[in-house]
Coordinates of C-alpha atoms and ligand atoms in Angstrom, one line a residue:
M1 CA 30.2 -14.1 13.3
N2 CA 28.8 -10.6 14.2
K3 CA 25.6 -9.8 12.4
K4 CA 25.9 -7.1 9.7
F5 CA 23.0 -4.7 9.7
S6 CA 21.3 -3.4 6.6
V7 CA 19.1 -0.4 6.0
P8 CA 15.5 -1.4 6.7
R9 CA 13.5 -2.5 3.7
G10 CA 11.8 0.4 1.9
T11 CA 14.2 3.0 3.3
A12 CA 17.4 4.3 1.9
D13 CA 20.6 6.0 3.0
I14 CA 21.1 9.2 1.1
L15 CA 24.8 9.0 0.5
P16 CA 27.2 11.9 0.0
D17 CA 27.4 11.4 -3.8
D18 CA 23.6 12.0 -4.0
I19 CA 23.5 14.9 -1.6
A20 CA 24.2 17.6 -4.2
S21 CA 21.0 16.6 -6.0
W22 CA 19.0 16.6 -2.7
Q23 CA 20.3 20.0 -1.7
F24 CA 19.6 21.4 -5.1
I25 CA 16.0 20.3 -5.0
E26 CA 15.5 21.5 -1.5
A27 CA 17.2 24.9 -2.0
T28 CA 15.3 25.4 -5.3
A29 CA 12.1 24.6 -3.6
R30 CA 12.7 26.9 -0.6
N31 CA 13.5 29.7 -3.1
V32 CA 10.4 29.2 -5.2
L33 CA 8.1 28.8 -2.2
T34 CA 9.4 32.0 -0.7
V35 CA 8.8 33.8 -3.9
Y36 CA 5.2 32.6 -3.8
G37 CA 4.8 33.8 -0.2
Y38 CA 4.9 30.5 1.6
K39 CA 6.5 30.1 5.1
Q40 CA 8.0 26.9 6.4
I41 CA 6.3 24.9 9.2
I42 CA 8.0 22.0 11.0
T43 CA 5.6 19.6 12.8
P44 CA 6.6 16.4 14.7
L45 CA 7.3 13.2 12.8
F46 CA 4.5 11.4 14.7
E47 CA 1.0 12.4 15.8
E48 CA -1.9 10.7 17.4
T49 CA -3.1 7.9 15.2
E50 CA -6.6 9.2 15.4
L51 CA -5.6 12.5 13.8
F52 CA -4.7 10.6 10.6
A53 CA -7.8 8.3 10.8
R54 CA -10.1 11.3 11.2
S55 CA -8.6 13.4 8.5
M56 CA -7.7 10.9 5.7
G57 CA -10.7 8.8 6.4
Q58 CA -11.0 5.3 7.9
T59 CA -11.5 3.8 4.4
S60 CA -8.4 5.2 2.8
D61 CA -5.7 2.7 2.0
V62 CA -3.2 4.7 4.0
V63 CA -5.2 4.5 7.2
Q64 CA -6.4 0.9 6.6
K65 CA -3.1 -0.7 5.6
Q66 CA -0.2 1.6 5.7
M67 CA 0.1 3.3 9.1
L68 CA 3.3 2.7 11.0
T69 CA 2.2 3.0 14.6
L70 CA 4.3 3.3 17.8
Q71 CA 2.4 1.0 20.0
S72 CA 4.6 0.9 23.1
Q73 CA 4.8 4.7 23.5
R74 CA 1.2 5.6 24.3
Q75 CA 1.0 8.4 26.9
E76 CA -1.7 9.3 29.3
G77 CA -4.5 11.3 27.6
E78 CA -3.6 10.1 24.1
S79 CA -6.6 8.4 22.7
A80 CA -5.3 5.8 20.4
G81 CA -1.6 5.8 20.4
L82 CA 0.8 7.4 18.0
A83 CA 1.7 6.9 14.4
L84 CA 4.5 8.1 12.2
R85 CA 3.1 10.6 9.8
P86 CA 2.0 9.2 6.5
E87 CA 1.5 12.7 5.0
G88 CA 1.7 16.3 6.0
T89 CA -1.7 17.8 5.7
A90 CA -3.3 16.5 8.9
A91 CA -0.4 17.7 11.0
V92 CA -0.3 21.1 9.5
V93 CA -4.1 21.5 10.0
R94 CA -3.8 20.3 13.6
S95 CA -1.1 22.9 14.1
Y96 CA -3.1 25.6 12.3
I97 CA -6.0 25.0 14.7
E98 CA -3.9 24.5 17.9
N99 CA -2.0 27.8 17.2
S100 CA -5.1 29.8 16.2
F101 CA -3.6 30.9 12.9
D102 CA -7.0 32.1 11.9
R103 CA -6.8 34.9 14.5
K104 CA -3.6 36.1 13.1
E105 CA -4.2 36.1 9.3
T106 CA -6.9 35.5 6.7
L107 CA -4.7 33.2 4.6
S108 CA -1.9 31.0 6.0
K109 CA 0.5 29.9 3.3
L110 CA 2.6 27.1 4.8
F111 CA 5.1 24.7 3.4
Y112 CA 7.0 21.7 4.8
I113 CA 9.9 19.5 3.6
G114 CA 10.6 16.2 5.3
P115 CA 10.2 12.5 5.7
M116 CA 6.8 10.6 5.6
F117 CA 6.2 7.0 6.5
R118 CA 3.9 4.4 5.1
G119 CA 4.0 0.6 5.7
E120 CA 3.7 -0.2 2.0
R121 CA 5.2 -3.1 0.1
P122 CA 8.4 -1.6 -1.2
Q123 CA 9.1 -1.4 -4.9
K124 CA 10.7 1.0 -7.3
G125 CA 9.5 4.5 -6.3
R126 CA 7.5 3.2 -3.4
L127 CA 9.3 3.4 -0.1
R128 CA 8.3 3.1 3.6
Q129 CA 10.2 6.3 4.4
F130 CA 10.1 8.9 1.7
H131 CA 10.3 12.7 1.5
Q132 CA 7.8 15.2 0.5
I133 CA 7.8 18.9 -0.3
G134 CA 4.3 20.1 0.4
V135 CA 2.2 23.3 0.8
E136 CA -1.1 24.1 2.5
A137 CA -2.9 27.4 2.0
I138 CA -5.5 27.7 4.7
G139 CA -8.0 30.4 5.8
P140 CA -11.1 32.3 4.7
E141 CA -9.1 33.9 1.9
S142 CA -8.3 30.5 0.5
A143 CA -11.8 30.3 -1.1
S144 CA -10.8 31.5 -4.6
P145 CA -10.2 29.8 -7.9
Y146 CA -7.2 32.0 -8.3
L147 CA -5.6 30.2 -5.4
D148 CA -6.3 26.8 -6.9
A149 CA -4.6 27.9 -10.1
E150 CA -1.7 29.4 -8.1
V151 CA -1.2 26.2 -6.1
I152 CA -1.2 24.1 -9.3
R153 CA 1.1 26.5 -11.0
L154 CA 3.4 26.4 -7.9
S155 CA 3.6 22.6 -8.1
V156 CA 4.6 22.8 -11.8
E157 CA 7.1 25.5 -11.1
L158 CA 8.8 23.4 -8.4
L159 CA 9.2 20.5 -10.8
T160 CA 10.5 22.7 -13.7
Q161 CA 12.9 24.6 -11.4
A162 CA 14.1 21.2 -10.1
G163 CA 15.2 20.4 -13.7
L164 CA 12.2 18.6 -15.3
Q165 CA 11.0 19.8 -18.7
P166 CA 7.2 20.4 -19.2
A167 CA 7.3 17.4 -21.6
D168 CA 8.6 15.2 -18.8
F169 CA 5.3 15.2 -16.9
K170 CA 1.6 15.4 -17.3
L171 CA -0.9 17.4 -15.2
K172 CA -4.4 16.1 -14.7
I173 CA -7.1 18.0 -13.0
N174 CA -10.7 17.3 -12.0
T175 CA -13.3 18.6 -9.5
L176 CA -15.3 16.6 -7.0
G177 CA -17.5 19.5 -6.1
S178 CA -18.9 20.3 -2.7
N179 CA -19.8 17.6 -0.1
D180 CA -23.3 17.4 -1.5
D181 CA -22.0 17.0 -5.0
K182 CA -19.7 14.2 -3.7
T183 CA -22.7 12.5 -2.3
N184 CA -24.5 12.7 -5.6
F185 CA -21.4 11.5 -7.4
A186 CA -21.1 8.5 -5.0
K187 CA -24.8 7.6 -5.6
F188 CA -24.2 7.8 -9.4
L189 CA -21.2 5.5 -9.2
R190 CA -23.0 2.9 -7.0
E191 CA -26.0 2.9 -9.3
H192 CA -24.0 2.4 -12.4
L193 CA -21.4 0.0 -11.0
Q194 CA -24.0 -2.2 -9.3
P195 CA -25.0 -4.3 -12.3
A196 CA -21.3 -5.2 -13.0
R197 CA -20.3 -5.3 -9.3
S198 CA -19.2 -9.0 -9.4
G199 CA -16.6 -8.1 -12.1
L200 CA -14.8 -5.8 -9.7
C201 CA -11.6 -6.9 -8.0
E202 CA -11.7 -8.0 -4.3
D203 CA -10.5 -4.7 -3.0
C204 CA -13.1 -2.8 -5.1
Q205 CA -15.9 -5.0 -3.8
D206 CA -15.0 -3.5 -0.4
R207 CA -14.4 0.0 -1.8
F208 CA -17.9 -0.1 -3.4
E209 CA -19.4 0.0 0.0
R210 CA -16.8 2.0 1.9
N211 CA -15.4 4.5 -0.5
V212 CA -16.7 4.0 -4.0
F213 CA -14.5 6.8 -5.5
R214 CA -11.5 4.6 -5.0
V215 CA -12.8 2.2 -7.7
L216 CA -12.1 4.9 -10.2
D217 CA -8.3 4.8 -9.6
C218 CA -8.0 1.1 -9.1
K219 CA -5.0 -0.3 -11.2
N220 CA -6.7 -3.6 -11.8
K221 CA -7.5 -4.2 -15.5
S222 CA -11.0 -5.5 -15.1
C223 CA -12.0 -2.6 -12.8
Q224 CA -10.5 -0.2 -15.3
A225 CA -12.5 -1.7 -18.1
L226 CA -15.7 -1.3 -16.1
V227 CA -14.8 2.3 -15.2
A228 CA -14.2 3.0 -18.9
K229 CA -17.7 2.0 -19.7
L230 CA -19.2 4.4 -17.2
D231 CA -20.6 7.5 -18.9
L232 CA -18.9 9.9 -16.5
N233 CA -19.7 13.6 -16.7
H234 CA -19.9 16.5 -14.3
A235 CA -23.7 16.1 -14.0
Y236 CA -23.4 15.6 -10.3
L237 CA -22.0 19.2 -9.8
S238 CA -24.1 22.1 -8.6
A239 CA -24.1 25.2 -10.8
D240 CA -21.8 26.9 -8.3
S241 CA -19.3 24.1 -8.3
R242 CA -19.3 24.0 -12.1
K243 CA -18.6 27.7 -12.2
Y244 CA -15.9 27.4 -9.7
F245 CA -14.1 24.7 -11.7
A246 CA -14.6 26.7 -14.9
D247 CA -12.9 29.7 -13.2
V248 CA -10.0 27.5 -12.0
C249 CA -9.5 26.4 -15.6
L250 CA -9.7 29.9 -16.9
A251 CA -7.1 31.0 -14.4
L252 CA -4.8 28.1 -15.3
D253 CA -5.2 29.1 -19.0
S254 CA -4.3 32.7 -18.2
L255 CA -1.0 31.4 -16.7
G256 CA -0.3 29.2 -19.7
I257 CA -0.4 25.9 -17.8
K258 CA -1.0 22.8 -19.9
Y259 CA -3.4 20.3 -18.3
E260 CA -5.7 17.5 -19.1
K261 CA -9.2 17.2 -17.5
S262 CA -9.7 13.7 -16.2
L263 CA -13.2 12.7 -15.0
T264 CA -11.8 9.6 -13.3
L265 CA -9.3 11.5 -11.1
V266 CA -10.7 11.5 -7.6
R267 CA -7.8 11.0 -5.1
G268 CA -8.3 8.4 -2.4
L269 CA -8.7 10.6 0.7
D270 CA -12.0 11.6 2.2
Y271 CA -11.0 15.2 2.8
Y272 CA -10.9 16.4 -0.8
T273 CA -13.6 18.6 -2.2
H274 CA -13.7 20.6 -5.5
T275 CA -10.4 20.8 -7.3
V276 CA -8.1 17.8 -7.3
F277 CA -4.9 17.3 -9.4
E278 CA -2.1 14.9 -10.0
I279 CA 1.2 15.2 -11.8
S280 CA 2.7 12.0 -13.3
S281 CA 5.8 11.1 -15.3
S282 CA 6.0 8.3 -17.8
A283 CA 9.7 7.9 -16.8
L284 CA 8.6 6.4 -13.5
G285 CA 7.0 3.0 -14.3
S286 CA 4.0 1.9 -12.3
Q287 CA 4.5 4.3 -9.4
D288 CA 4.2 7.3 -11.7
A289 CA 2.8 10.1 -9.5
L290 CA 5.3 12.9 -8.9
G291 CA 2.8 14.7 -6.8
A292 CA -0.8 15.4 -6.1
G293 CA -3.1 17.6 -4.2
G294 CA -6.4 19.4 -4.1
R295 CA -8.9 21.5 -2.1
Y296 CA -10.1 20.3 1.3
N297 CA -12.7 22.8 2.4
N298 CA -14.2 20.8 5.3
L299 CA -11.1 19.4 7.0
V300 CA -10.3 22.3 9.3
S301 CA -13.8 22.3 10.8
Q302 CA -13.9 18.5 10.9
L303 CA -10.8 18.5 13.1
G304 CA -12.4 21.0 15.5
G305 CA -11.2 24.3 13.9
P306 CA -13.0 27.2 12.3
A307 CA -15.0 26.8 9.1
V308 CA -12.3 27.9 6.7
D309 CA -11.3 26.6 3.3
A310 CA -8.0 25.1 2.3
I311 CA -5.9 23.7 -0.6
G312 CA -2.6 22.0 -0.8
F313 CA -0.3 19.4 -2.5
A314 CA 2.7 17.3 -1.9
L315 CA 5.5 16.3 -4.3
G316 CA 7.6 13.2 -3.6
V317 CA 11.3 14.1 -3.6
E318 CA 12.5 10.5 -4.4
R319 CA 10.2 10.4 -7.4
I320 CA 11.5 13.8 -8.7
L321 CA 15.0 12.4 -8.4
L322 CA 14.0 9.2 -10.3
A323 CA 12.5 11.3 -13.0
L324 CA 15.7 13.4 -13.2
V325 CA 17.9 10.3 -13.6
D326 CA 18.8 11.0 -17.2
H327 CA 19.3 14.8 -16.6
P328 CA 22.7 16.3 -15.7
K329 CA 23.4 16.2 -12.0
P330 CA 24.1 19.4 -10.1
A331 CA 27.8 19.5 -9.1
S332 CA 28.6 19.4 -5.4
R333 CA 30.6 22.4 -4.1
P334 CA 34.3 21.4 -4.4
L335 CA 37.0 22.0 -1.8
K336 CA 38.9 25.2 -2.5
V337 CA 42.2 23.9 -1.2
F338 CA 43.9 20.7 0.0
I339 CA 47.0 21.1 2.1
V340 CA 50.0 18.8 1.7
T341 CA 52.9 18.8 4.2
L342 CA 56.1 16.9 4.4
D343 CA 57.2 16.7 8.0
E344 CA 56.0 17.1 11.6
A345 CA 56.7 20.9 11.7
S346 CA 55.0 21.6 8.4
L347 CA 52.1 19.4 9.3
R348 CA 51.5 21.4 12.5
R349 CA 51.7 24.6 10.6
G350 CA 49.4 23.3 7.8
F351 CA 46.9 22.3 10.4
Q352 CA 46.8 25.9 11.8
I353 CA 46.6 27.5 8.4
L354 CA 43.7 25.2 7.5
H355 CA 41.7 26.5 10.5
I356 CA 42.6 30.1 9.7
L357 CA 41.3 29.6 6.1
R358 CA 38.1 27.9 7.4
R359 CA 37.4 30.9 9.6
H360 CA 37.2 32.8 6.3
H361 CA 34.8 30.3 4.9
I362 CA 37.4 28.8 2.6
A363 CA 36.6 25.1 2.2
G364 CA 39.7 23.2 2.9
D365 CA 41.1 19.8 3.9
M366 CA 44.4 18.2 4.4
S367 CA 46.2 14.9 4.9
Y368 CA 46.2 14.5 8.7
R369 CA 48.9 11.9 8.7
L370 CA 52.3 12.2 7.2
S371 CA 52.7 10.1 4.1
S372 CA 54.6 10.3 0.9
M373 CA 54.2 13.4 -1.3
K374 CA 52.8 11.1 -4.0
S375 CA 50.1 9.7 -1.9
Q376 CA 49.1 13.1 -0.5
M377 CA 48.9 14.5 -4.0
R378 CA 46.7 11.6 -5.0
Q379 CA 44.4 12.4 -2.0
A380 CA 44.4 16.1 -3.1
D381 CA 43.4 15.1 -6.6
K382 CA 40.7 12.8 -5.4
S383 CA 39.3 15.5 -3.1
G384 CA 38.6 17.6 -6.2
A385 CA 40.1 20.7 -4.6
E386 CA 40.8 23.6 -6.9
F387 CA 44.2 24.3 -5.3
V388 CA 46.8 22.2 -3.6
M389 CA 48.9 24.0 -1.0
I390 CA 52.3 22.5 -0.4
I391 CA 54.5 23.2 2.7
G392 CA 57.9 21.6 2.0
E393 CA 61.1 22.1 3.9
E394 CA 62.1 25.2 1.9
E395 CA 58.7 26.8 2.2
Y396 CA 58.6 26.1 5.9
K397 CA 61.9 27.9 6.5
K398 CA 60.7 31.0 4.5
G399 CA 57.3 31.1 6.2
A400 CA 55.7 30.5 2.9
V401 CA 53.6 28.0 0.9
T402 CA 53.4 26.9 -2.7
L403 CA 49.9 27.2 -4.1
K404 CA 49.2 25.2 -7.2
Q405 CA 46.1 25.6 -9.3
M406 CA 45.1 22.0 -10.2
S407 CA 43.4 22.9 -13.5
S408 CA 46.2 25.0 -15.0
G409 CA 49.2 23.6 -13.1
K410 CA 50.2 27.2 -12.4
Q411 CA 52.0 27.7 -9.2
Q412 CA 53.1 30.6 -7.0
E413 CA 54.7 31.1 -3.7
L414 CA 52.8 33.1 -1.1
K415 CA 53.7 34.1 2.4
A416 CA 51.7 32.1 5.0
A417 CA 52.4 30.9 8.6
E418 CA 50.7 30.4 11.9
S419 CA 48.9 33.8 12.3
E420 CA 46.0 35.5 10.5
R421 CA 48.4 38.3 9.6
D422 CA 50.9 35.9 8.1
C423 CA 48.1 34.4 5.9
R424 CA 46.7 37.7 4.6
A425 CA 47.8 37.3 1.0
L426 CA 46.8 33.7 0.9
I427 CA 43.3 34.5 2.3
E428 CA 42.8 37.3 -0.1
L429 CA 43.8 35.3 -3.1
L430 CA 41.5 32.3 -2.2
C431 CA 38.6 34.6 -1.2
Q432 CA 38.9 36.5 -4.5
E433 CA 38.3 33.2 -6.2
T434 CA 35.4 32.2 -3.8
G435 CA 33.8 35.6 -3.7
S436 CA 33.6 35.4 0.1
Q437 CA 34.6 38.1 2.6
T438 CA 38.1 38.4 4.0
Ligands
AMP1 P1 0.0 11.1 -1.8 O1 -0.1 11.8 -0.4 O2 -0.1 9.7 -1.7 O3 -0.8 11.8 -2.8 O4 1.5 11.4 -2.2 C1 2.0 12.6 -2.7 C2 3.3 12.2 -3.4 O5 4.3 11.7 -2.5 C3 3.2 11.1 -4.5 O6 2.8 11.7 -5.7 C4 4.6 10.6 -4.5 O7 5.4 11.4 -5.3 C5 5.0 10.6 -3.1 N1 4.8 9.3 -2.4 C6 3.7 8.9 -1.9 N2 3.9 7.7 -1.3 C7 5.1 7.3 -1.6 C8 5.9 6.2 -1.3 N3 5.5 5.2 -0.6 N4 7.2 6.2 -1.7 C9 7.8 7.2 -2.4 N5 7.0 8.3 -2.7 C10 5.8 8.4 -2.3

């Protein structure tokens, strides 16, 4: 027996029934992002593995455990092979540097929409191929608490415009401070976790050395209990960093954004500095993050670019759709007309009329094979078309069609045959309904 193939684990087909929801989220996002002054950038689906290792940090889970690499495709001059992109920031920064954006503008506001890949153990809401809507605002002008507030506001706006209510999600924010502040914070954490170190889970034993911040967002109960006992505060912050964070909060307040300050929110990647944030939904189960982001002031220079600041975030499209499950789905655009014909001659004419209508952007379809009137009407009904257009023997002789509105059952006869001119009245009537141009 021939093997039947299935979609790879941790990936999913997005089937036609779900497309309306996808397109709605994408179109809404594009609209909101444009209003906020962001321009789209499309980078390749894979990059040099080293780019991700250098930007996200060798100790991050993504780099250590989740990179999907393309081993056989290494080309001359590429240092360490290629990997499917696990996130968008590194590639956007690589492109920012490579294309000298800094010489063209003082703030580059960029967005991307597309698939990301992580070799994770699949579960609900955690896929190996998933999709993100992300933004990056990079450049010397980026160094402003107003931009932090705008970016956070934008992520909230994208979620609410997609259909979520403010009560459906929770926004948490924190600050890591500058690089020096982060060093102080790491020192504080090591000192205070050291006495209880043996109580940490196996992963956190390792994290303690390599990336102690990660202990703070470990999901293990015993680690969480130890973290809860830490007397966390912002003592590790310099006066400047403290003021910066206070200004971000003030700007958020001025925009009426509801947020919760969380001292344990650190994000797992090396590149974050200052503001970090995460948006979660209780409707999602254990993988509850809808999106996350933060400021990354050193990444551009670390990757060989100018010393400019930056901030960004990414939202997961599949997670947004999961959180929207109980909300009404957007309707897909229905067909305007379905053509039913009864013999070879009317089938030929119907086929030509269908293409004349499509030239006028009237969405139409037909039964391409002759079958009984009953079965074609059933097809018309199933297609969801607003009108059914019948070309029977009588109509054919007269150079006309019968147009029936499915919802009201009202019918009328209209002139229509093989030429544009013959179809004028039909086109006008259907375009009036669609609002498109004749
Ligand atoms: P991260 O870069 O890990 O902060 O991810 C940003 C957002 O992308 C998350 O908040 C999720 O909504 C989404 N996301 C990350 N990883 C996955 C995954 N494996 N499957 C589905 N969505 C994901």
